């Protein structure tokens, strides 16, 4: 076990122990948001599957309305009306005819353009066309969106609402995806009270359980379970053992420092987990522990909400990228310019909650200690202050990691 490790080395140790998920499951498209595709998806049909009108108006043969304008309208016989959902193949247009047509309706065979109804007299039996059209004006070609047998979605694509819409649009109800990571969250601390109950003296409400699980959800990997445990090594060892079954990752908060109730050390020992490191050389959340039990990685974060949050971002997101094979899970780093001074000395590498906008880095009003959560509101990045920095002056170039 390494005690006191640089962030980059901590990440190397974590990534060595994380294996990318290769198990494939078939799932409902509606449930597949956030999953990665485990198959190449080809279009089984043209889209649109037939030529259709993009306007409400009249389907015509362009050659029948050449030169038409307000003064000299073309007059056509209205052969009928075709709505979205009607069969276009069973209708055809003859010279001198128009079909009333609605948006999305198939063109009758032989029609090669649509005239917007605003450019007509809205005629029912005959219609006056006030505007000429070229062939294929106001005309959606069969397969113009995508062609049958074309590759629509490549294996590995992360499914969002857009891809789910595409899958539904080709008639798929189910899709093959890599299984979601199984992640469990355990908060610890005798002082914690779940929201919704009255707060007894000395107690505080639990922020971390919600913050970590909400973050996992935002990252597209909702936690399989979230539970709270009192400060008992024996009990926690048992809970961890249970939680490790089938889990890729367990994230705990609290109990990792050197106090008498910092029970993670003892609990991990009783469990028989292999401890890889304790204490990352950064603030906040220094006392993070990383251990492995069987094939389950256990990331034990500080109980201080900002310590937990910052280390979840810095240490867990790269792990998630490897686990899911989705590099999009990584934090993006950007260069910024300090908009104000930061006078606190940073003996150790320090990450400060901040707001990055238009290249400028500003701080929220209030305190930024690792136990303070109020000033997290509105923050969208962590400002990375190198170890040994005395202070930062407005105008200085800095590095931020986007949340
Ligand atoms: P610990 O890491 O257990 O020593 O906790 C460090 C600080 O964070 C203490 O002030 C705890 O009361 C607080 N804390 C621990 N867990 C949570 C939590 N889930 N929500 C809010 N504060 C917490
Ligand atoms: Mg504690």
Coordinates of C-alpha atoms and ligand atoms in Angstrom, one line a residue:
X1 CA 0.0 0.0 0.0
X2 CA 1.3 3.4 -1.0
X3 CA 0.8 6.2 1.5
X4 CA 0.8 9.6 0.0
X5 CA 0.7 9.5 -3.8
X6 CA 0.5 12.0 -6.6
X7 CA -2.8 12.3 -8.5
X8 CA -1.3 11.0 -11.7
X9 CA 0.2 7.9 -10.0
X10 CA -3.1 7.3 -8.1
X11 CA -4.9 7.3 -11.4
X12 CA -2.4 4.8 -12.9
X13 CA -3.0 2.4 -10.0
X14 CA -6.7 2.8 -10.3
X15 CA -6.7 2.3 -14.1
X16 CA -4.6 -0.8 -13.8
X17 CA -7.3 -2.4 -11.8
X18 CA -10.3 -1.3 -13.9
X19 CA -11.3 -3.6 -16.8
X20 CA -13.5 -2.4 -19.5
X21 CA -17.0 -4.0 -19.6
X22 CA -17.4 -6.5 -22.4
X23 CA -20.6 -8.2 -21.3
X24 CA -23.4 -7.6 -23.8
X25 CA -27.1 -7.5 -23.0
X26 CA -30.2 -6.8 -25.1
X27 CA -32.3 -4.0 -23.7
X28 CA -35.4 -2.0 -24.6
X29 CA -34.4 1.1 -26.6
X30 CA -36.3 3.2 -24.1
X31 CA -34.1 1.9 -21.3
X32 CA -30.8 2.2 -23.2
X33 CA -30.0 5.8 -22.6
X34 CA -26.4 6.2 -21.5
X35 CA -25.5 2.7 -22.6
X36 CA -22.9 2.0 -25.3
X37 CA -24.0 0.1 -28.4
X38 CA -22.6 -3.4 -28.7
X39 CA -23.6 -3.8 -32.4
X40 CA -23.3 -1.9 -35.6
X41 CA -26.8 -0.7 -36.5
X42 CA -27.6 -0.6 -40.3
X43 CA -30.7 1.0 -41.7
X44 CA -33.2 -1.7 -42.6
X45 CA -35.1 0.7 -44.8
X46 CA -34.8 4.0 -46.6
X47 CA -35.8 7.1 -44.7
X48 CA -38.2 8.5 -45.6
X49 CA -39.5 5.2 -47.0
X50 CA -41.3 6.9 -49.8
X51 CA -41.2 10.4 -51.5
X52 CA -43.2 12.8 -49.4
X53 CA -44.3 16.3 -49.2
X54 CA -42.6 18.7 -46.8
X55 CA -45.5 21.2 -47.1
X56 CA -49.3 21.5 -47.0
X57 CA -50.4 22.3 -50.5
X58 CA -50.9 20.6 -53.8
X59 CA -48.9 17.8 -55.5
X60 CA -48.4 18.6 -59.1
X61 CA -46.4 17.8 -62.2
X62 CA -43.9 20.7 -62.5
X63 CA -44.3 20.8 -66.2
X64 CA -48.0 21.6 -65.9
X65 CA -47.4 24.8 -64.0
X66 CA -44.5 26.3 -66.0
X67 CA -44.7 30.1 -66.0
X68 CA -47.6 30.3 -63.5
X69 CA -47.9 33.5 -61.5
X70 CA -50.6 35.7 -59.9
X71 CA -51.6 37.3 -63.2
X72 CA -51.5 34.0 -65.2
X73 CA -52.2 31.2 -62.8
X74 CA -52.1 27.6 -63.9
X75 CA -55.5 26.0 -63.4
X76 CA -55.5 22.3 -62.5
X77 CA -58.2 19.8 -61.7
X78 CA -58.1 18.5 -58.1
X79 CA -58.0 14.7 -58.3
X80 CA -58.3 14.1 -54.6
X81 CA -56.6 14.5 -51.3
X82 CA -53.7 12.6 -49.8
X83 CA -52.9 12.7 -46.0
X84 CA -49.9 11.6 -44.0
X85 CA -50.4 7.9 -43.5
X86 CA -52.2 7.3 -46.8
X87 CA -50.7 4.9 -49.4
X88 CA -49.1 7.0 -52.2
X89 CA -48.5 4.0 -54.5
X90 CA -52.2 3.5 -55.0
X91 CA -52.6 7.1 -56.3
X92 CA -51.3 8.6 -59.5
X93 CA -51.4 12.0 -61.1
X94 CA -52.5 12.6 -64.7
X95 CA -51.4 15.6 -66.9
X96 CA -53.4 18.7 -65.9
X97 CA -54.2 17.3 -62.4
X98 CA -53.2 18.3 -58.8
X99 CA -53.6 16.4 -55.6
X100 CA -54.3 18.2 -52.4
X101 CA -51.4 17.0 -50.2
X102 CA -50.5 17.4 -46.5
X103 CA -47.1 17.5 -44.9
X104 CA -45.7 14.0 -44.6
X105 CA -48.1 12.5 -47.1
X106 CA -46.6 10.4 -49.9
X107 CA -46.6 11.9 -53.4
X108 CA -49.0 10.2 -55.8
X109 CA -47.0 8.4 -58.5
X110 CA -46.0 10.9 -61.3
X111 CA -46.1 14.0 -59.1
X112 CA -42.7 15.7 -58.9
X113 CA -43.3 18.9 -56.9
X114 CA -45.6 20.4 -54.3
X115 CA -47.0 23.9 -54.3
X116 CA -47.5 25.5 -50.9
X117 CA -51.2 26.2 -50.3
X118 CA -50.3 29.9 -49.7
X119 CA -49.4 30.0 -53.4
X120 CA -52.8 28.8 -54.5
X121 CA -56.4 29.8 -54.2
X122 CA -57.0 26.7 -51.9
X123 CA -59.4 25.4 -54.6
X124 CA -61.4 22.2 -53.9
X125 CA -62.5 21.1 -57.4
X126 CA -60.0 23.1 -59.4
X127 CA -57.1 25.0 -58.1
X128 CA -55.4 28.1 -59.3
X129 CA -51.6 27.8 -58.9
X130 CA -49.9 31.2 -58.5
X131 CA -46.3 30.1 -58.6
X132 CA -44.3 27.9 -60.9
X133 CA -42.0 25.2 -59.4
X134 CA -39.1 23.3 -60.8
X135 CA -39.2 19.5 -60.7
X136 CA -38.5 18.3 -57.1
X137 CA -39.2 21.6 -55.5
X138 CA -40.9 21.0 -52.1
X139 CA -40.1 17.3 -52.5
X140 CA -38.5 14.9 -50.0
X141 CA -36.8 12.1 -51.8
X142 CA -37.1 8.5 -50.6
X143 CA -34.0 7.7 -48.6
X144 CA -32.7 11.3 -48.5
X145 CA -32.3 11.1 -44.7
X146 CA -30.6 7.7 -44.8
X147 CA -30.4 4.8 -47.3
X148 CA -31.3 1.2 -46.6
X149 CA -28.2 -0.8 -45.5
X150 CA -26.2 2.3 -44.6
X151 CA -24.4 2.2 -41.2
X152 CA -26.4 4.4 -38.9
X153 CA -24.8 3.8 -35.5
X154 CA -21.4 2.3 -35.0
X155 CA -20.7 -0.2 -32.2
X156 CA -19.4 1.7 -29.2
X157 CA -21.6 4.8 -29.7
X158 CA -23.0 6.1 -26.5
X159 CA -26.8 6.2 -26.7
X160 CA -28.5 9.5 -26.0
X161 CA -32.0 10.7 -26.8
X162 CA -30.9 11.3 -30.4
X163 CA -29.7 7.8 -31.0
X164 CA -32.7 6.4 -29.2
X165 CA -34.9 8.4 -31.6
X166 CA -32.9 7.0 -34.6
X167 CA -33.3 3.4 -33.3
X168 CA -37.0 3.9 -32.8
X169 CA -37.2 5.5 -36.3
X170 CA -36.0 2.3 -37.9
X171 CA -38.5 0.3 -36.0
X172 CA -36.2 -1.2 -33.3
X173 CA -37.7 -2.0 -29.9
X174 CA -34.6 -3.6 -28.5
X175 CA -30.9 -3.1 -29.0
X176 CA -27.7 -4.8 -28.0
X177 CA -25.6 -2.8 -25.5
X178 CA -22.7 -3.3 -23.2
X179 CA -24.1 -3.8 -19.7
X180 CA -24.1 -0.8 -17.4
X181 CA -21.5 -0.6 -14.7
X182 CA -22.8 -1.7 -11.4
X183 CA -21.9 1.0 -8.9
X184 CA -22.9 1.1 -5.3
X185 CA -22.7 4.1 -2.9
X186 CA -22.2 3.8 0.8
X187 CA -22.1 6.8 3.1
X188 CA -20.7 6.5 6.6
X189 CA -21.0 8.6 9.8
X190 CA -22.9 8.4 13.1
X191 CA -23.6 12.1 12.8
X192 CA -25.6 11.7 9.6
X193 CA -29.4 12.0 9.4
X194 CA -31.3 11.2 6.2
X195 CA -33.3 14.0 4.7
X196 CA -36.9 14.1 5.7
X197 CA -36.4 13.3 9.4
X198 CA -36.1 15.9 12.1
X199 CA -32.5 16.8 12.9
X200 CA -31.4 15.8 16.5
X201 CA -28.7 17.9 18.3
X202 CA -25.2 17.2 17.0
X203 CA -26.5 15.6 13.8
X204 CA -26.2 16.8 10.2
X205 CA -28.1 15.9 7.1
X206 CA -26.4 13.6 4.6
X207 CA -25.3 15.5 1.5
X208 CA -22.8 13.0 0.0
X209 CA -25.2 10.2 -0.6
X210 CA -27.4 12.4 -2.7
X211 CA -24.5 14.3 -4.3
X212 CA -22.6 11.2 -5.4
X213 CA -25.6 9.3 -6.6
X214 CA -27.0 12.4 -8.5
X215 CA -23.6 12.8 -10.1
X216 CA -23.4 9.2 -11.2
X217 CA -26.8 9.6 -12.7
X218 CA -25.6 12.8 -14.6
X219 CA -22.6 10.8 -15.8
X220 CA -25.0 8.2 -17.2
X221 CA -24.3 5.5 -14.7
X222 CA -27.0 5.5 -12.0
X223 CA -26.0 3.8 -8.8
X224 CA -27.4 0.4 -8.2
X225 CA -27.9 1.2 -4.6
X226 CA -27.2 4.0 -2.1
X227 CA -27.1 3.2 1.6
X228 CA -25.9 4.7 4.8
X229 CA -23.9 3.0 7.5
X230 CA -23.0 3.9 11.1
X231 CA -19.4 4.0 12.2
X232 CA -18.9 0.3 12.9
X233 CA -15.9 -1.5 11.3
X234 CA -17.5 -5.0 11.7
X235 CA -20.8 -3.9 10.3
X236 CA -19.3 -2.0 7.4
X237 CA -17.0 -4.9 6.5
X238 CA -20.1 -7.1 6.2
X239 CA -22.0 -4.5 4.2
X240 CA -19.0 -4.0 1.8
X241 CA -18.8 -7.8 1.3
X242 CA -22.4 -7.9 0.3
X243 CA -22.2 -4.8 -1.8
X244 CA -19.1 -6.1 -3.7
X245 CA -21.2 -9.0 -5.2
X246 CA -21.5 -8.3 -8.8
X247 CA -20.3 -4.7 -8.4
X248 CA -17.7 -3.0 -10.5
X249 CA -17.2 -0.1 -8.1
X250 CA -18.2 0.8 -4.6
X251 CA -17.9 4.4 -3.7
X252 CA -17.8 5.2 0.1
X253 CA -17.7 8.5 1.8
X254 CA -16.4 9.3 5.3
X255 CA -14.1 7.6 7.8
X256 CA -10.9 7.7 5.8
X257 CA -8.8 10.0 7.9
X258 CA -7.0 9.4 11.2
X259 CA -9.8 9.9 13.8
X260 CA -11.0 7.3 16.2
X261 CA -14.1 6.8 14.1
X262 CA -12.3 6.6 10.8
X263 CA -13.4 3.1 10.3
X264 CA -12.7 2.5 6.6
X265 CA -9.1 1.4 7.4
X266 CA -10.3 -1.3 9.8
X267 CA -13.4 -2.3 7.7
X268 CA -11.3 -2.8 4.6
X269 CA -8.8 -4.9 6.6
X270 CA -11.6 -7.0 8.1
X271 CA -13.0 -7.4 4.6
X272 CA -9.6 -8.6 3.3
X273 CA -9.5 -5.9 0.6
X274 CA -6.2 -5.2 -1.0
X275 CA -5.4 -1.5 -0.3
X276 CA -3.5 0.2 -3.1
X277 CA -3.1 3.7 -1.8
X278 CA -4.2 6.0 1.0
X279 CA -3.8 9.8 0.8
X280 CA -3.5 11.5 -2.5
X281 CA -1.3 14.6 -2.5
X282 CA -3.9 17.1 -3.2
X283 CA -6.4 19.2 -1.3
X284 CA -9.3 18.8 -0.6
X285 CA -10.1 15.2 0.3
X286 CA -6.4 14.1 0.8
X287 CA -7.2 10.9 2.8
X288 CA -8.8 9.0 -0.1
X289 CA -8.3 5.2 -0.1
X290 CA -8.4 3.0 -3.1
X291 CA -8.7 -0.7 -2.6
X292 CA -9.8 -3.8 -4.5
X293 CA -11.8 -6.7 -3.3
X294 CA -12.2 -9.6 -5.7
X295 CA -13.0 -7.8 -9.0
X296 CA -14.6 -4.8 -7.3
X297 CA -12.8 -1.5 -7.0
X298 CA -13.5 0.4 -3.8
X299 CA -13.0 4.2 -3.8
X300 CA -13.3 5.6 -0.3
X301 CA -13.7 9.3 -0.3
X302 CA -13.4 11.9 2.5
X303 CA -16.7 12.7 4.2
X304 CA -16.2 16.4 3.6
X305 CA -18.6 17.1 0.8
X306 CA -16.2 19.1 -1.3
X307 CA -13.4 16.6 -0.7
X308 CA -15.8 13.8 -1.8
X309 CA -17.0 15.7 -4.8
X310 CA -13.6 16.8 -6.1
X311 CA -12.1 13.3 -5.7
X312 CA -15.0 11.7 -7.3
X313 CA -14.4 13.9 -10.3
X314 CA -10.7 13.5 -10.4
X315 CA -10.3 9.8 -9.6
X316 CA -13.6 8.2 -10.5
X317 CA -14.3 9.8 -13.9
X318 CA -11.2 8.4 -15.6
X319 CA -12.0 5.0 -14.1
X320 CA -15.5 5.3 -15.5
X321 CA -14.1 6.1 -18.9
X322 CA -12.1 2.9 -18.9
X323 CA -14.9 0.8 -17.4
X324 CA -17.4 2.0 -20.0
X325 CA -14.9 2.6 -22.9
X326 CA -16.4 6.0 -23.2
X327 CA -13.7 8.7 -23.2
X328 CA -16.4 11.3 -22.9
X329 CA -16.6 10.5 -19.2
X330 CA -13.2 12.1 -18.7
X331 CA -12.9 15.6 -17.3
X332 CA -12.0 18.2 -19.9
X333 CA -9.1 20.5 -19.1
X334 CA -9.0 24.1 -20.2
X335 CA -6.7 27.1 -20.0
X336 CA -8.2 30.1 -18.2
X337 CA -7.3 33.5 -16.9
X338 CA -7.7 34.5 -13.3
X339 CA -10.4 37.2 -13.0
X340 CA -9.4 37.9 -9.4
X341 CA -6.5 37.3 -7.0
X342 CA -6.3 34.1 -5.0
X343 CA -4.2 34.8 -2.0
X344 CA -4.2 31.4 -0.1
X345 CA -0.9 29.6 -0.1
X346 CA -1.0 26.1 -1.6
X347 CA 1.7 23.9 -0.1
X348 CA 0.1 20.9 -1.6
X349 CA -1.6 20.8 -5.0
X350 CA -5.0 22.3 -4.5
X351 CA -8.3 22.1 -6.4
X352 CA -10.6 25.1 -5.8
X353 CA -14.2 25.2 -6.9
X354 CA -14.7 28.0 -9.5
X355 CA -16.7 29.3 -12.3
X356 CA -15.1 29.2 -15.8
X357 CA -16.9 31.5 -18.3
X358 CA -15.5 32.9 -21.6
X359 CA -12.0 31.9 -20.6
X360 CA -12.2 33.7 -17.2
X361 CA -12.0 32.0 -13.8
X362 CA -14.0 33.5 -11.0
X363 CA -14.9 32.3 -7.5
X364 CA -18.2 32.2 -5.7
X365 CA -18.8 34.4 -2.7
X366 CA -18.2 32.7 0.6
X367 CA -15.9 30.0 2.0
X368 CA -14.3 27.2 0.0
X369 CA -13.2 24.8 2.8
X370 CA -13.6 21.2 2.0
X371 CA -16.5 20.9 4.5
X372 CA -18.4 23.8 2.9
X373 CA -21.0 22.9 0.3
X374 CA -23.0 26.2 -0.1
X375 CA -20.5 27.7 -2.5
X376 CA -20.6 24.7 -4.8
X377 CA -23.7 26.2 -6.3
X378 CA -23.1 27.5 -9.8
X379 CA -19.5 26.1 -10.0
X380 CA -18.6 24.4 -13.2
X381 CA -14.9 23.6 -12.8
X382 CA -12.0 22.9 -10.4
X383 CA -9.1 25.3 -10.6
X384 CA -5.9 23.3 -10.5
X385 CA -3.3 25.1 -8.3
X386 CA 0.2 23.5 -8.4
X387 CA 1.9 22.6 -5.2
X388 CA 4.1 25.3 -3.8
X389 CA 2.1 28.2 -5.3
X390 CA 2.2 31.3 -3.1
X391 CA -0.7 33.1 -4.6
X392 CA -2.4 33.7 -8.0
X393 CA -2.9 37.2 -9.4
X394 CA -5.7 38.4 -11.6
X395 CA -4.6 38.0 -15.2
X396 CA -2.5 34.8 -14.5
X397 CA -2.9 31.8 -16.8
X398 CA -4.4 28.8 -15.0
X399 CA -5.6 25.3 -15.7
X400 CA -9.2 24.3 -14.9
X401 CA -10.9 20.9 -15.0
X402 CA -14.4 21.1 -16.2
X403 CA -17.0 19.4 -14.0
Ligands
LIG1 P1 -15.1 12.1 7.9 O1 -14.4 11.9 6.6 O2 -16.0 10.9 8.2 O3 -14.1 12.4 8.9 O4 -16.0 13.4 7.8 C1 -15.4 14.6 7.5 C2 -16.5 15.7 7.7 O5 -17.5 15.5 6.7 C3 -17.2 15.7 9.0 O6 -17.5 17.0 9.4 C4 -18.5 14.9 8.7 O7 -19.5 15.2 9.6 C5 -18.8 15.4 7.3 N1 -19.5 14.4 6.6 C6 -19.2 13.1 6.5 N2 -20.1 12.4 5.7 C7 -21.0 13.4 5.3 C8 -22.1 13.3 4.5 N3 -22.5 12.2 3.9 N4 -22.8 14.5 4.2 C9 -22.4 15.6 4.8 N5 -21.3 15.7 5.5 C10 -20.6 14.6 5.8
LIG2 MG1 -16.9 10.1 9.8

